PDB file of C-alpha atoms in Angstrom:
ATOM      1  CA  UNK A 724       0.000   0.000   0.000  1.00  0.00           C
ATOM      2  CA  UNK A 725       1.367   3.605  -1.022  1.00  0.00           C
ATOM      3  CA  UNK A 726       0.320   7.271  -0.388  1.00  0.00           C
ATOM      4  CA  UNK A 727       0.564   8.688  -3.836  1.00  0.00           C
ATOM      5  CA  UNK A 728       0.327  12.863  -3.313  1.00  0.00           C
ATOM      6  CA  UNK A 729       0.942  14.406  -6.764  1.00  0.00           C
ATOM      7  CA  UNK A 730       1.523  18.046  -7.575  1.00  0.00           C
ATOM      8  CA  UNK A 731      -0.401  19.124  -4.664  1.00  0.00           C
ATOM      9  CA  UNK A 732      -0.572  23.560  -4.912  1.00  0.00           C
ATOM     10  CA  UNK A 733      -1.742  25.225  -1.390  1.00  0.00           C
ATOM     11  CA  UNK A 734      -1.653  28.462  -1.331  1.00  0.00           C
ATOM     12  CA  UNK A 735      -3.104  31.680   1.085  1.00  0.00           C
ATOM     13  CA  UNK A 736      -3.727  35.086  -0.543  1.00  0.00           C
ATOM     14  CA  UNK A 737      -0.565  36.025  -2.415  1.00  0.00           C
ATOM     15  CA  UNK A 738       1.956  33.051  -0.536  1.00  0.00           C
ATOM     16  CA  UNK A 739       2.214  30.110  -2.520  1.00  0.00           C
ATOM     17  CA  UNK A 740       3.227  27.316   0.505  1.00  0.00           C
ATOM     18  CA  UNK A 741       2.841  24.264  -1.359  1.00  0.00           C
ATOM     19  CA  UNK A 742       3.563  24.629  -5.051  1.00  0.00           C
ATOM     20  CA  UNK A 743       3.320  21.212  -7.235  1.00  0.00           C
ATOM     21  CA  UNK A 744       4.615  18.530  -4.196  1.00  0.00           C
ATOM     22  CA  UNK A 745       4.629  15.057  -5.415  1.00  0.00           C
ATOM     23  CA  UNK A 746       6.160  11.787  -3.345  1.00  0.00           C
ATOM     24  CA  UNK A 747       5.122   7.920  -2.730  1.00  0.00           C
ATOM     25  CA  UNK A 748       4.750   7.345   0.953  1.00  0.00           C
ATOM     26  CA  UNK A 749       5.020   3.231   1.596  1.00  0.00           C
ATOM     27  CA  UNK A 750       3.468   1.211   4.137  1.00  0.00           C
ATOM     28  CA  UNK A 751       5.876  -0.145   6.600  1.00  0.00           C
ATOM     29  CA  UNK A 752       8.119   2.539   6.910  1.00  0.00           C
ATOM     30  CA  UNK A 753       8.199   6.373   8.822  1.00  0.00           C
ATOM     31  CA  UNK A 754       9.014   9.079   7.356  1.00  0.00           C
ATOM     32  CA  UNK A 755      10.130  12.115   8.904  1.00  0.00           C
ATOM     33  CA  UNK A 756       9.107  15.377   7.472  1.00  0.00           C
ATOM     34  CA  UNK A 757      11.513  17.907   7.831  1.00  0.00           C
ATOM     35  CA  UNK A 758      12.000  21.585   7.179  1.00  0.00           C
ATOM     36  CA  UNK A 759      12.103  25.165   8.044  1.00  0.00           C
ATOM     37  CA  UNK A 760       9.979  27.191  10.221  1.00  0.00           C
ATOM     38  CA  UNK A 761       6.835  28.261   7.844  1.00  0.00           C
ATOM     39  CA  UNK A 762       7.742  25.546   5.067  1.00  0.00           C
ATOM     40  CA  UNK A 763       4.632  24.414   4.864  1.00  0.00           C
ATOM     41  CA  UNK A 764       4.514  21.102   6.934  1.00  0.00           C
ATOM     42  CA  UNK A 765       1.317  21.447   8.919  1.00  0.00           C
ATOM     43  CA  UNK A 766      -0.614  22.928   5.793  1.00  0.00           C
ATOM     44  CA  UNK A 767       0.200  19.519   4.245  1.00  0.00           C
ATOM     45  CA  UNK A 768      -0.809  17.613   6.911  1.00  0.00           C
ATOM     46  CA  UNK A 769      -4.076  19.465   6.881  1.00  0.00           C
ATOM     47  CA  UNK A 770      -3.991  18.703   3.033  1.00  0.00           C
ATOM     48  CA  UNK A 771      -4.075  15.108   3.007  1.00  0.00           C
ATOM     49  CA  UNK A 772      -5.994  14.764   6.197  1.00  0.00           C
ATOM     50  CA  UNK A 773      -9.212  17.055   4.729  1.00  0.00           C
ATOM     51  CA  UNK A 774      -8.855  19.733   7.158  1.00  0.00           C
ATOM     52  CA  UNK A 775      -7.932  22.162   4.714  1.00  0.00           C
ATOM     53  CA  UNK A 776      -8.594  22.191   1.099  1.00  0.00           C
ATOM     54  CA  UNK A 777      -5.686  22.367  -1.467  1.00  0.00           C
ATOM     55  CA  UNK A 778      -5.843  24.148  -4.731  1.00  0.00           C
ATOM     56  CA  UNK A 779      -4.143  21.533  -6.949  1.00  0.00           C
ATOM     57  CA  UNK A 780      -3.277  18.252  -7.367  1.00  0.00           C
ATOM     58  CA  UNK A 781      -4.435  15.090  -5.760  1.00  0.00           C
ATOM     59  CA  UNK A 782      -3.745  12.635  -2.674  1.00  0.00           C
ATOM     60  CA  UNK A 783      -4.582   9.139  -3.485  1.00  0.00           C
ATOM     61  CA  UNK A 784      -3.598   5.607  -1.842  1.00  0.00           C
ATOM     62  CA  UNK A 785      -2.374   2.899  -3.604  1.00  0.00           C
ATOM     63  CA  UNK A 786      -3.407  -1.144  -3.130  1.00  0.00           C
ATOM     64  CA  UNK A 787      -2.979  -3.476  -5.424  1.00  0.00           C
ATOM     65  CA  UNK A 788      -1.899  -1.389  -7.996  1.00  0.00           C
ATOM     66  CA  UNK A 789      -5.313   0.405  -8.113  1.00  0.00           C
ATOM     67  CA  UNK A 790      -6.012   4.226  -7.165  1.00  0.00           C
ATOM     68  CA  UNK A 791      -8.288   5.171  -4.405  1.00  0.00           C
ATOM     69  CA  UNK A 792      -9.475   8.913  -3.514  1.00  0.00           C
ATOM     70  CA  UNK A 793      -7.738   8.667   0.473  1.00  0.00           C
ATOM     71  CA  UNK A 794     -11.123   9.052   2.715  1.00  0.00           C
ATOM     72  CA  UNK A 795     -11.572  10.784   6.150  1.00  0.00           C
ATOM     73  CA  UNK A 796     -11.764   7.867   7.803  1.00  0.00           C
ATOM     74  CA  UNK A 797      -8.342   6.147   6.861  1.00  0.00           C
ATOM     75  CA  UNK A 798      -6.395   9.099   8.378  1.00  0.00           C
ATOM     76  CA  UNK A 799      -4.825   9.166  11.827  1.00  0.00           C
ATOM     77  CA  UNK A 800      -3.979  12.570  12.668  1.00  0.00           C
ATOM     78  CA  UNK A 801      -2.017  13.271  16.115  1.00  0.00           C
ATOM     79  CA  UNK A 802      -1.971  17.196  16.611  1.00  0.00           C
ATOM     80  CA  UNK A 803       1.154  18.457  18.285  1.00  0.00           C
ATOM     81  CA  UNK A 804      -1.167  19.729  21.156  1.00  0.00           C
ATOM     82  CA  UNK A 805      -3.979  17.346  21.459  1.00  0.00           C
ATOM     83  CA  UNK A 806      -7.092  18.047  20.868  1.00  0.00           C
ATOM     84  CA  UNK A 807      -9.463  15.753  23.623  1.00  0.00           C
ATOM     85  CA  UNK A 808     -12.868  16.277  25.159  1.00  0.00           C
ATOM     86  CA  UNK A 809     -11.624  17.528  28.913  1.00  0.00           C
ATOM     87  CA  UNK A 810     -15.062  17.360  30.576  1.00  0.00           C
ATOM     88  CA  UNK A 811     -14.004  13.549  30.291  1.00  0.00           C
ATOM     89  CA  UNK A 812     -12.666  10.629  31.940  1.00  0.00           C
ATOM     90  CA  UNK A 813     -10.148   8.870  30.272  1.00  0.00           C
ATOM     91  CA  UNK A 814     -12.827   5.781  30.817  1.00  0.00           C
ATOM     92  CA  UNK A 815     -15.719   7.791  29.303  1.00  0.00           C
ATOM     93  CA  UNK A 816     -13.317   8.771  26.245  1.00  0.00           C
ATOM     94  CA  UNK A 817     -11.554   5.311  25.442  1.00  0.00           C
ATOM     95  CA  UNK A 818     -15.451   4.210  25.856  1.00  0.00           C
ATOM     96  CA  UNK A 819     -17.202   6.506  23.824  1.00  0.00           C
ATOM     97  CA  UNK A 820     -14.273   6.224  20.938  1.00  0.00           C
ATOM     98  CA  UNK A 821     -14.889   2.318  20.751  1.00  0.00           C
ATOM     99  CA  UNK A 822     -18.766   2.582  20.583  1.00  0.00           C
ATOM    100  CA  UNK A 823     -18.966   5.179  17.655  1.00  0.00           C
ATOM    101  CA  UNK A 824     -16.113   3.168  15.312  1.00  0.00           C
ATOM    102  CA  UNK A 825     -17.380  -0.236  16.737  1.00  0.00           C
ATOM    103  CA  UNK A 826     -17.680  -1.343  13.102  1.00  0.00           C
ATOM    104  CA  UNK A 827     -14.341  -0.899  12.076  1.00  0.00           C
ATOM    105  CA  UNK A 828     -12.723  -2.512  14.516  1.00  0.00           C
ATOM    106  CA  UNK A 829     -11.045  -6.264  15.186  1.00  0.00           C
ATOM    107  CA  UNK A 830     -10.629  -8.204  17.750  1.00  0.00           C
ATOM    108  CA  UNK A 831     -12.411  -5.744  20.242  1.00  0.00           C
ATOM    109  CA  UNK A 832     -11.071  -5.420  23.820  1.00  0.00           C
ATOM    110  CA  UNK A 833     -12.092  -3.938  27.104  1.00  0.00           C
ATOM    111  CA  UNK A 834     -11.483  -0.270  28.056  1.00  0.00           C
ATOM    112  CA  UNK A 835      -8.729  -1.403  30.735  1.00  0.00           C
ATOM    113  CA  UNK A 836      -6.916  -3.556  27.937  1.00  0.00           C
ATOM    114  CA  UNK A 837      -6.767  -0.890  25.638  1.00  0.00           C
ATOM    115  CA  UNK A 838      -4.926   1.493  28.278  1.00  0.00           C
ATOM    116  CA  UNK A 839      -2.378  -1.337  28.955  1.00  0.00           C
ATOM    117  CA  UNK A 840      -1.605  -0.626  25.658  1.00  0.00           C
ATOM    118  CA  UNK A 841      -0.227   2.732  26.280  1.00  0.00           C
ATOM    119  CA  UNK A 842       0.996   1.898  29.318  1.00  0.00           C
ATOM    120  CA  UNK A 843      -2.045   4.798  30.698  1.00  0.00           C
ATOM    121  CA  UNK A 844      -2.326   3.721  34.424  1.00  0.00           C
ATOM    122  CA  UNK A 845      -5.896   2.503  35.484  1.00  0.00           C
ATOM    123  CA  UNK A 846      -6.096   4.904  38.055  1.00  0.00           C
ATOM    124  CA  UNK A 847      -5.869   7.642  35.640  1.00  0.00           C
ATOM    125  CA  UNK A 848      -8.975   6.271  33.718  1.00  0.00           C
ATOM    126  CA  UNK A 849     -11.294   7.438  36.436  1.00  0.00           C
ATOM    127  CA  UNK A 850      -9.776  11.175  36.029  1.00  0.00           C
ATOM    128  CA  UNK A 851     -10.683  13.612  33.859  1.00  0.00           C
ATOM    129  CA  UNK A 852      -8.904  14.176  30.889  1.00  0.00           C
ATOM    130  CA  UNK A 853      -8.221  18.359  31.800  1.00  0.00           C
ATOM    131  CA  UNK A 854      -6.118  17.007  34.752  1.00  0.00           C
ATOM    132  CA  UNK A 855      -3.947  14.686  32.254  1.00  0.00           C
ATOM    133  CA  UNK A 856       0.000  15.698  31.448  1.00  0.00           C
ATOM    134  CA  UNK A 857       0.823  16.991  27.825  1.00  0.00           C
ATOM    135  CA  UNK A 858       1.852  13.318  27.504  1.00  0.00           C
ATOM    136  CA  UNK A 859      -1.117  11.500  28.785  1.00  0.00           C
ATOM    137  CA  UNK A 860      -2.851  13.202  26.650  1.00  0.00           C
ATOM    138  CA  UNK A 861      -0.585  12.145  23.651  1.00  0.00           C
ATOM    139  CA  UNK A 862      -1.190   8.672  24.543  1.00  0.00           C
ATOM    140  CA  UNK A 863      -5.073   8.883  24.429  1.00  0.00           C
ATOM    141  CA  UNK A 864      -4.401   9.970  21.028  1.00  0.00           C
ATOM    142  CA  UNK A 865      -1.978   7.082  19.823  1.00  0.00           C
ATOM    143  CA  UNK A 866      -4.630   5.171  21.428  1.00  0.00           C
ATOM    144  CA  UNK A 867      -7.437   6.004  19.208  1.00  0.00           C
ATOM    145  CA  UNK A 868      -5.152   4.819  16.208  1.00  0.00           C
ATOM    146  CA  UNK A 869      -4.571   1.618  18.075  1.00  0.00           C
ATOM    147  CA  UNK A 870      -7.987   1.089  18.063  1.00  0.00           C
ATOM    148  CA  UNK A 871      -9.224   2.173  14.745  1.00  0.00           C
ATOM    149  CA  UNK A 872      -6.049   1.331  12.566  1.00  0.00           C
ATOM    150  CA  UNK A 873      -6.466   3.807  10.055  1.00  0.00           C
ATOM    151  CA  UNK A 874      -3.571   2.700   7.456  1.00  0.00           C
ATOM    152  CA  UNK A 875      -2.581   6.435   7.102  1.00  0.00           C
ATOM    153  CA  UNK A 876      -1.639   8.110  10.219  1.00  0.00           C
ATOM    154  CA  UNK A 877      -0.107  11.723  10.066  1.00  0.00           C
ATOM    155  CA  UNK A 878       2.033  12.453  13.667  1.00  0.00           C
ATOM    156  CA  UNK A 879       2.360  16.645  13.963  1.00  0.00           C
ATOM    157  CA  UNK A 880       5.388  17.172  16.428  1.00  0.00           C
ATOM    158  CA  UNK A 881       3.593  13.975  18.636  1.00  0.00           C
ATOM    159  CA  UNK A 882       6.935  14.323  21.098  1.00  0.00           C
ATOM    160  CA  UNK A 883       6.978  17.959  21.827  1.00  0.00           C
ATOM    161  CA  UNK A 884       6.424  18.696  25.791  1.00  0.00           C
ATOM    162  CA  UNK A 885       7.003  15.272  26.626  1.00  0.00           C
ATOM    163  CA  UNK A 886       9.868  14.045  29.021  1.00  0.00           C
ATOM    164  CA  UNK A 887      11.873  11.459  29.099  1.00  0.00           C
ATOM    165  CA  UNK A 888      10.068   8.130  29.576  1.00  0.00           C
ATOM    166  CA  UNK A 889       6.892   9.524  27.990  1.00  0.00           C
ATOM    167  CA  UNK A 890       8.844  10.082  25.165  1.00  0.00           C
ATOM    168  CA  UNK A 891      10.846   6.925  24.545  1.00  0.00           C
ATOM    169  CA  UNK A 892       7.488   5.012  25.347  1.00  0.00           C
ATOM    170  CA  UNK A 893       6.150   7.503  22.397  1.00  0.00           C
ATOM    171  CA  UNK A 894       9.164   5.822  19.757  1.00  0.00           C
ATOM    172  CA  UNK A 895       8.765   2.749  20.729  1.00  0.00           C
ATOM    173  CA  UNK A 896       4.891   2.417  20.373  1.00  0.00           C
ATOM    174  CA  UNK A 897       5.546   3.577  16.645  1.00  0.00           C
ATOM    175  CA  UNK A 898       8.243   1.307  15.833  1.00  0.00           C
ATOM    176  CA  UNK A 899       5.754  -1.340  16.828  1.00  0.00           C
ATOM    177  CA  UNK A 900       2.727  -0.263  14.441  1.00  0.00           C
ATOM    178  CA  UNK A 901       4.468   0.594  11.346  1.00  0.00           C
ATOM    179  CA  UNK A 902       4.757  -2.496   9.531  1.00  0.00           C
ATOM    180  CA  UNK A 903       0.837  -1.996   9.248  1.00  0.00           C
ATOM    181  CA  UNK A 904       0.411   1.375   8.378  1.00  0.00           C
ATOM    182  CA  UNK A 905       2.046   4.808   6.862  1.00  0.00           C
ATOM    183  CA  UNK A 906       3.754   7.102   9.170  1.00  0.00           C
ATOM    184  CA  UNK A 907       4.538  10.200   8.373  1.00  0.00           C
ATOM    185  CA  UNK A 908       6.293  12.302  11.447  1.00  0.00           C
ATOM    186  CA  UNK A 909       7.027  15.964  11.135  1.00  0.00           C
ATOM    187  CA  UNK A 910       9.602  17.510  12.977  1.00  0.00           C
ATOM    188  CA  UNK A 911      12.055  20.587  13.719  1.00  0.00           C
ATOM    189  CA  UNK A 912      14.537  17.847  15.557  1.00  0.00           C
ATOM    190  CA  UNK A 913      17.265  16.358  13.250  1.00  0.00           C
ATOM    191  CA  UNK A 914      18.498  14.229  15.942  1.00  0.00           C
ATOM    192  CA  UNK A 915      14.977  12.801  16.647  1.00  0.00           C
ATOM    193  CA  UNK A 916      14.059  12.068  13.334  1.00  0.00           C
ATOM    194  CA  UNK A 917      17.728   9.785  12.906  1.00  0.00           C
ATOM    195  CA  UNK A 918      16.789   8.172  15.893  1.00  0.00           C
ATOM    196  CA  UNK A 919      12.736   7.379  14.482  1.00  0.00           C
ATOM    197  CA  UNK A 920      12.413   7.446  11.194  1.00  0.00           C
ATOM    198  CA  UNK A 921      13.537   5.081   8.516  1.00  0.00           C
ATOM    199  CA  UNK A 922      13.293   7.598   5.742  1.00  0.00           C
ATOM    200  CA  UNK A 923      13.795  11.603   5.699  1.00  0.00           C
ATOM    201  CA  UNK A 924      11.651  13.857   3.751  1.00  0.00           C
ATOM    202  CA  UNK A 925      12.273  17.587   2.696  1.00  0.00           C
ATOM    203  CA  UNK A 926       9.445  20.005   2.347  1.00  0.00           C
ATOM    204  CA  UNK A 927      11.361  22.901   1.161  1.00  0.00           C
ATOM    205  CA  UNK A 928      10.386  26.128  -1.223  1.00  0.00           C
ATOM    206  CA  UNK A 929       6.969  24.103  -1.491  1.00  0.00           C
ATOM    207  CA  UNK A 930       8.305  20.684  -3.135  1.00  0.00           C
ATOM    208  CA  UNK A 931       8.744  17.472  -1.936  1.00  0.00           C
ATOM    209  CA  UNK A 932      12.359  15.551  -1.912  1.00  0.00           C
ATOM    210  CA  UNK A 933      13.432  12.513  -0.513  1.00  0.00           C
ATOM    211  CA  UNK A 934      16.832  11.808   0.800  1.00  0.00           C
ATOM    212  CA  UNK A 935      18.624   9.163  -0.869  1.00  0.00           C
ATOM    213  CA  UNK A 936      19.836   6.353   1.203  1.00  0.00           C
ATOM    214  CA  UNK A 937      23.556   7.060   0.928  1.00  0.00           C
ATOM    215  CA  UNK A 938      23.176  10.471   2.628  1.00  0.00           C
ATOM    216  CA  UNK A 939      21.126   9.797   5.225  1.00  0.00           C
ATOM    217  CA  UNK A 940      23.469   7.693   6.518  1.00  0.00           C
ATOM    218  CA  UNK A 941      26.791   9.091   5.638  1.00  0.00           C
ATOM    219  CA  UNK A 942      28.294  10.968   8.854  1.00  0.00           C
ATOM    220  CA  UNK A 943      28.318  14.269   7.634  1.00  0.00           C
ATOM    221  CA  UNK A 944      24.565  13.986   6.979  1.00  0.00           C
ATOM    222  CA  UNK A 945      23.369  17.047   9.242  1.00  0.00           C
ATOM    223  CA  UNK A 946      25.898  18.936   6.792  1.00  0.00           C
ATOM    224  CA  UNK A 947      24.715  18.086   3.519  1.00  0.00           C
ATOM    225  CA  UNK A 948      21.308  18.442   4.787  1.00  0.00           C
ATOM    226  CA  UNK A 949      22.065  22.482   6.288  1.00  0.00           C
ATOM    227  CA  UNK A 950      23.138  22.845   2.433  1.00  0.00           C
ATOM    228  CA  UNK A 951      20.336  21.333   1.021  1.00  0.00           C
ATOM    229  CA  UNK A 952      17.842  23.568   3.178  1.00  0.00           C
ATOM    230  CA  UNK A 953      20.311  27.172   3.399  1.00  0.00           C
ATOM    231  CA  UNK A 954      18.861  27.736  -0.231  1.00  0.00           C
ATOM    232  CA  UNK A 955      16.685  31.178   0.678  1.00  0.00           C
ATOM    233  CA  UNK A 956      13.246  30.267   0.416  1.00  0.00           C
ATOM    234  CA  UNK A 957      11.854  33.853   0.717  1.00  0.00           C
ATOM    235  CA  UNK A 958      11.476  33.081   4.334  1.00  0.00           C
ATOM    236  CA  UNK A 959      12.949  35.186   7.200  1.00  0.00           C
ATOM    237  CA  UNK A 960      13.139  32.140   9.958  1.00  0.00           C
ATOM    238  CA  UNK A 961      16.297  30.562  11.237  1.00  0.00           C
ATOM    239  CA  UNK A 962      16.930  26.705  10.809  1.00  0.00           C
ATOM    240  CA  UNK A 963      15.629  24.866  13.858  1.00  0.00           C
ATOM    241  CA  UNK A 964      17.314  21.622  13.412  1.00  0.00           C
ATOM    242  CA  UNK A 965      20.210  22.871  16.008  1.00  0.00           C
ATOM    243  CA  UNK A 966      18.048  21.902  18.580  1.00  0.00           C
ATOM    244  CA  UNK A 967      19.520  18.915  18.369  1.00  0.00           C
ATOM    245  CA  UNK A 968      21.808  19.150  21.192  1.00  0.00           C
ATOM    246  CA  UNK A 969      18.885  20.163  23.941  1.00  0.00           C
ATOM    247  CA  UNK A 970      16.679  16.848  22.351  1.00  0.00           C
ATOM    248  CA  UNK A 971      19.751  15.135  23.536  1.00  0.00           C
ATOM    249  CA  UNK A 972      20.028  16.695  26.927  1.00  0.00           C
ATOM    250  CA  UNK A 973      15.767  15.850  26.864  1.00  0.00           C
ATOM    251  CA  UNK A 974      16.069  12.110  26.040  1.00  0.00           C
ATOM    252  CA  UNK A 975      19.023  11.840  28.298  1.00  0.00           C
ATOM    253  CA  UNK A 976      17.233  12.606  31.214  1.00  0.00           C
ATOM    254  CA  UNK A 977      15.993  16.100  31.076  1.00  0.00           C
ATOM    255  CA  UNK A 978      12.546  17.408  31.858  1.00  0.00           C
ATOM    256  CA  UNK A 979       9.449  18.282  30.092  1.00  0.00           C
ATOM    257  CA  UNK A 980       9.504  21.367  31.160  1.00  0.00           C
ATOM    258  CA  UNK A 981      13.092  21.862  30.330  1.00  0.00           C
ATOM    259  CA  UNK A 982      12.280  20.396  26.610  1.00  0.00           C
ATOM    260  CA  UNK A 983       9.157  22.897  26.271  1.00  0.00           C
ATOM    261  CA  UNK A 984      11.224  25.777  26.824  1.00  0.00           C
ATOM    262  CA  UNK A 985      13.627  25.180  24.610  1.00  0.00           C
ATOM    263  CA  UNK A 986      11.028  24.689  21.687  1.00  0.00           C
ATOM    264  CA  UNK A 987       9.124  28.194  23.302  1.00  0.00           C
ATOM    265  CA  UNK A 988      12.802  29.833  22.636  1.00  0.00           C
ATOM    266  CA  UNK A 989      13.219  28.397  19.140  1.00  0.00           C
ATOM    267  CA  UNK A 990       9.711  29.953  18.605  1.00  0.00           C
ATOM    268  CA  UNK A 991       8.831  26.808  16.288  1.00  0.00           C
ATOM    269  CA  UNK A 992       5.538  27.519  15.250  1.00  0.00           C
ATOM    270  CA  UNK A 993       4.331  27.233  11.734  1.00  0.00           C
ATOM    271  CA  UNK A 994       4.093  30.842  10.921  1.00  0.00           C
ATOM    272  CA  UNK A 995       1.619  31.858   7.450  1.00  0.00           C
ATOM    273  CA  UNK A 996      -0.532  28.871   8.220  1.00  0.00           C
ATOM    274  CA  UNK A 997      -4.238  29.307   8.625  1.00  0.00           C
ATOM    275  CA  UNK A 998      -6.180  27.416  11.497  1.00  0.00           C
ATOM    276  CA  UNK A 999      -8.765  25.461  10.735  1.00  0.00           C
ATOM    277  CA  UNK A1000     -11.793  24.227  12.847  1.00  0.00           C
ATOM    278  CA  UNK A1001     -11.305  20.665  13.847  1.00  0.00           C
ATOM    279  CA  UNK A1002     -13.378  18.384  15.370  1.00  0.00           C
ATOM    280  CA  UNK A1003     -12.217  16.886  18.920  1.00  0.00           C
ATOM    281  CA  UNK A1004     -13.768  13.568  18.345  1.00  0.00           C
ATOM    282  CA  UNK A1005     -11.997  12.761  14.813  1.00  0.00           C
ATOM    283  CA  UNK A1006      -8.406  10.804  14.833  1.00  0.00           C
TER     284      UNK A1006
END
């Protein structure tokens, strides 16, 4: 199975963000999306998830050899700051997910079972979701793709906030599901996306470009790649990938806290990007 987006045009007003993107995303694999402040990342996401409309081109998945229009319902999408129904238990929310997408699922378990799977403490399930952590949270919504196995799932900046254990729990629950589905993981953190992903993306000046095998791992990769992305853009944001060395000090033992400030400082925040309305219960 393949995510086929071809020549996909975004654009807002006068600023052209996406202009003619094409790239085959396989099942099996993640890919980390990476680029500049502004590039354009989250307006893709938004894109191929129906949250936003694009102006040109298409998004399609691939089975068999046949092409399918990608519906709603086969997207994952995990927001960097999750989205969740607060006047909720984590019981009434695990619950009330299961009942409405009952039909689409296998091999249905109990409530409890499915917060093993996020390691989510039962105790928590009785609280409501407004008291969770950042990364409680950001399990309930790896959860709902547990559960309802879209084969597409889109991860916005999924690890931002989080500390330490949250965080490596975080990697290694996606290592485990993506032989059965596409991943696609956008991030400012070169260091994070070596240590996730088994394929690196560029969104830069609008296009799509994969990074060939030999360069990704060749050891001055971070090099090549500042050359690859110092071409000006028309955009008047710094590089964030040197936040490599606090992602270290974060997986390493630092805080959450500690981690959030850092990305507060590096301001990453995709700038020229509209918001759109988005509804709490969809994954």
């Amino acid at each position: 199975m393949e995510l086929l987006i071809e020549k996909i045009e975004k654009g807002f007003d006068e600023k052209k963000v996406l202009k003619g993107g094409s790239f085959v995303f396989e099942k099996g694999k993640i890919y980390g999306l990476l680029g500049r402040n502004g590039a354009g990342k989250t307006t893709l996401f938004n894109c191929i998830s129906g949250e936003m409309e694009y102006d040109g081109g298409s998004v399609k998945l691939v089975d068999d050899g046949k092409e399918y229009p990608l519906e709603y319902e086969q997207i994952g999408y995990a927001f960097s700051t999750p989205i969740l129904p607060e006047f909720l238990t984590g019981y009434e929310f695990i619950k009330f997910f299961i009942d409405i997408n009952k039909k689409r699922i296998d091999n249905l378990k109990s409530v409890e079972e499915y917060a093993d799977m996020v390691c989510l403490a039962r105790d928590d399930l009785d609280r409501l979701i407004k008291g969770y952590s950042h990364g409680m949270k950001n399990k309930l919504q790896m959860l709902c793709m547990l559960i309802s196995k879209p084969p597409v799932i889109l991860l916005d900046e999924p690890l931002t906030s989080l500390d330490v254990v949250a965080a490596h729990e975080m990697k290694e629950l996606l290592k485990s599901m993506k032989k059965d589905h596409i991943i696609i993981f956008s991030t400012h953190i070169l260091q994070l996306a070596r240590d996730l992903c088994d394929d690196i993306v560029l969104l830069h000046r609008g296009v799509l470009e994969g990074v060939d095998e030999a360069t990704y791992h060749s050891k001055d990769f971070e090099d090549k790649l500042m050359v690859m992305l110092s071409e000006d853009d028309g955009s008047d944001n710094e590089v964030a990938f040197n936040n490599a060395d606090q992602y270290n000090n974060t997986v390493s033992g630092g805080s959450s806290e500690q981690y959030n400030n850092t990305v507060s400082d590096e301001n990453i925040s995709e700038e020229n990007e509209e918001e759109t309305d988005i509804d709490p219960y969809e994954f």
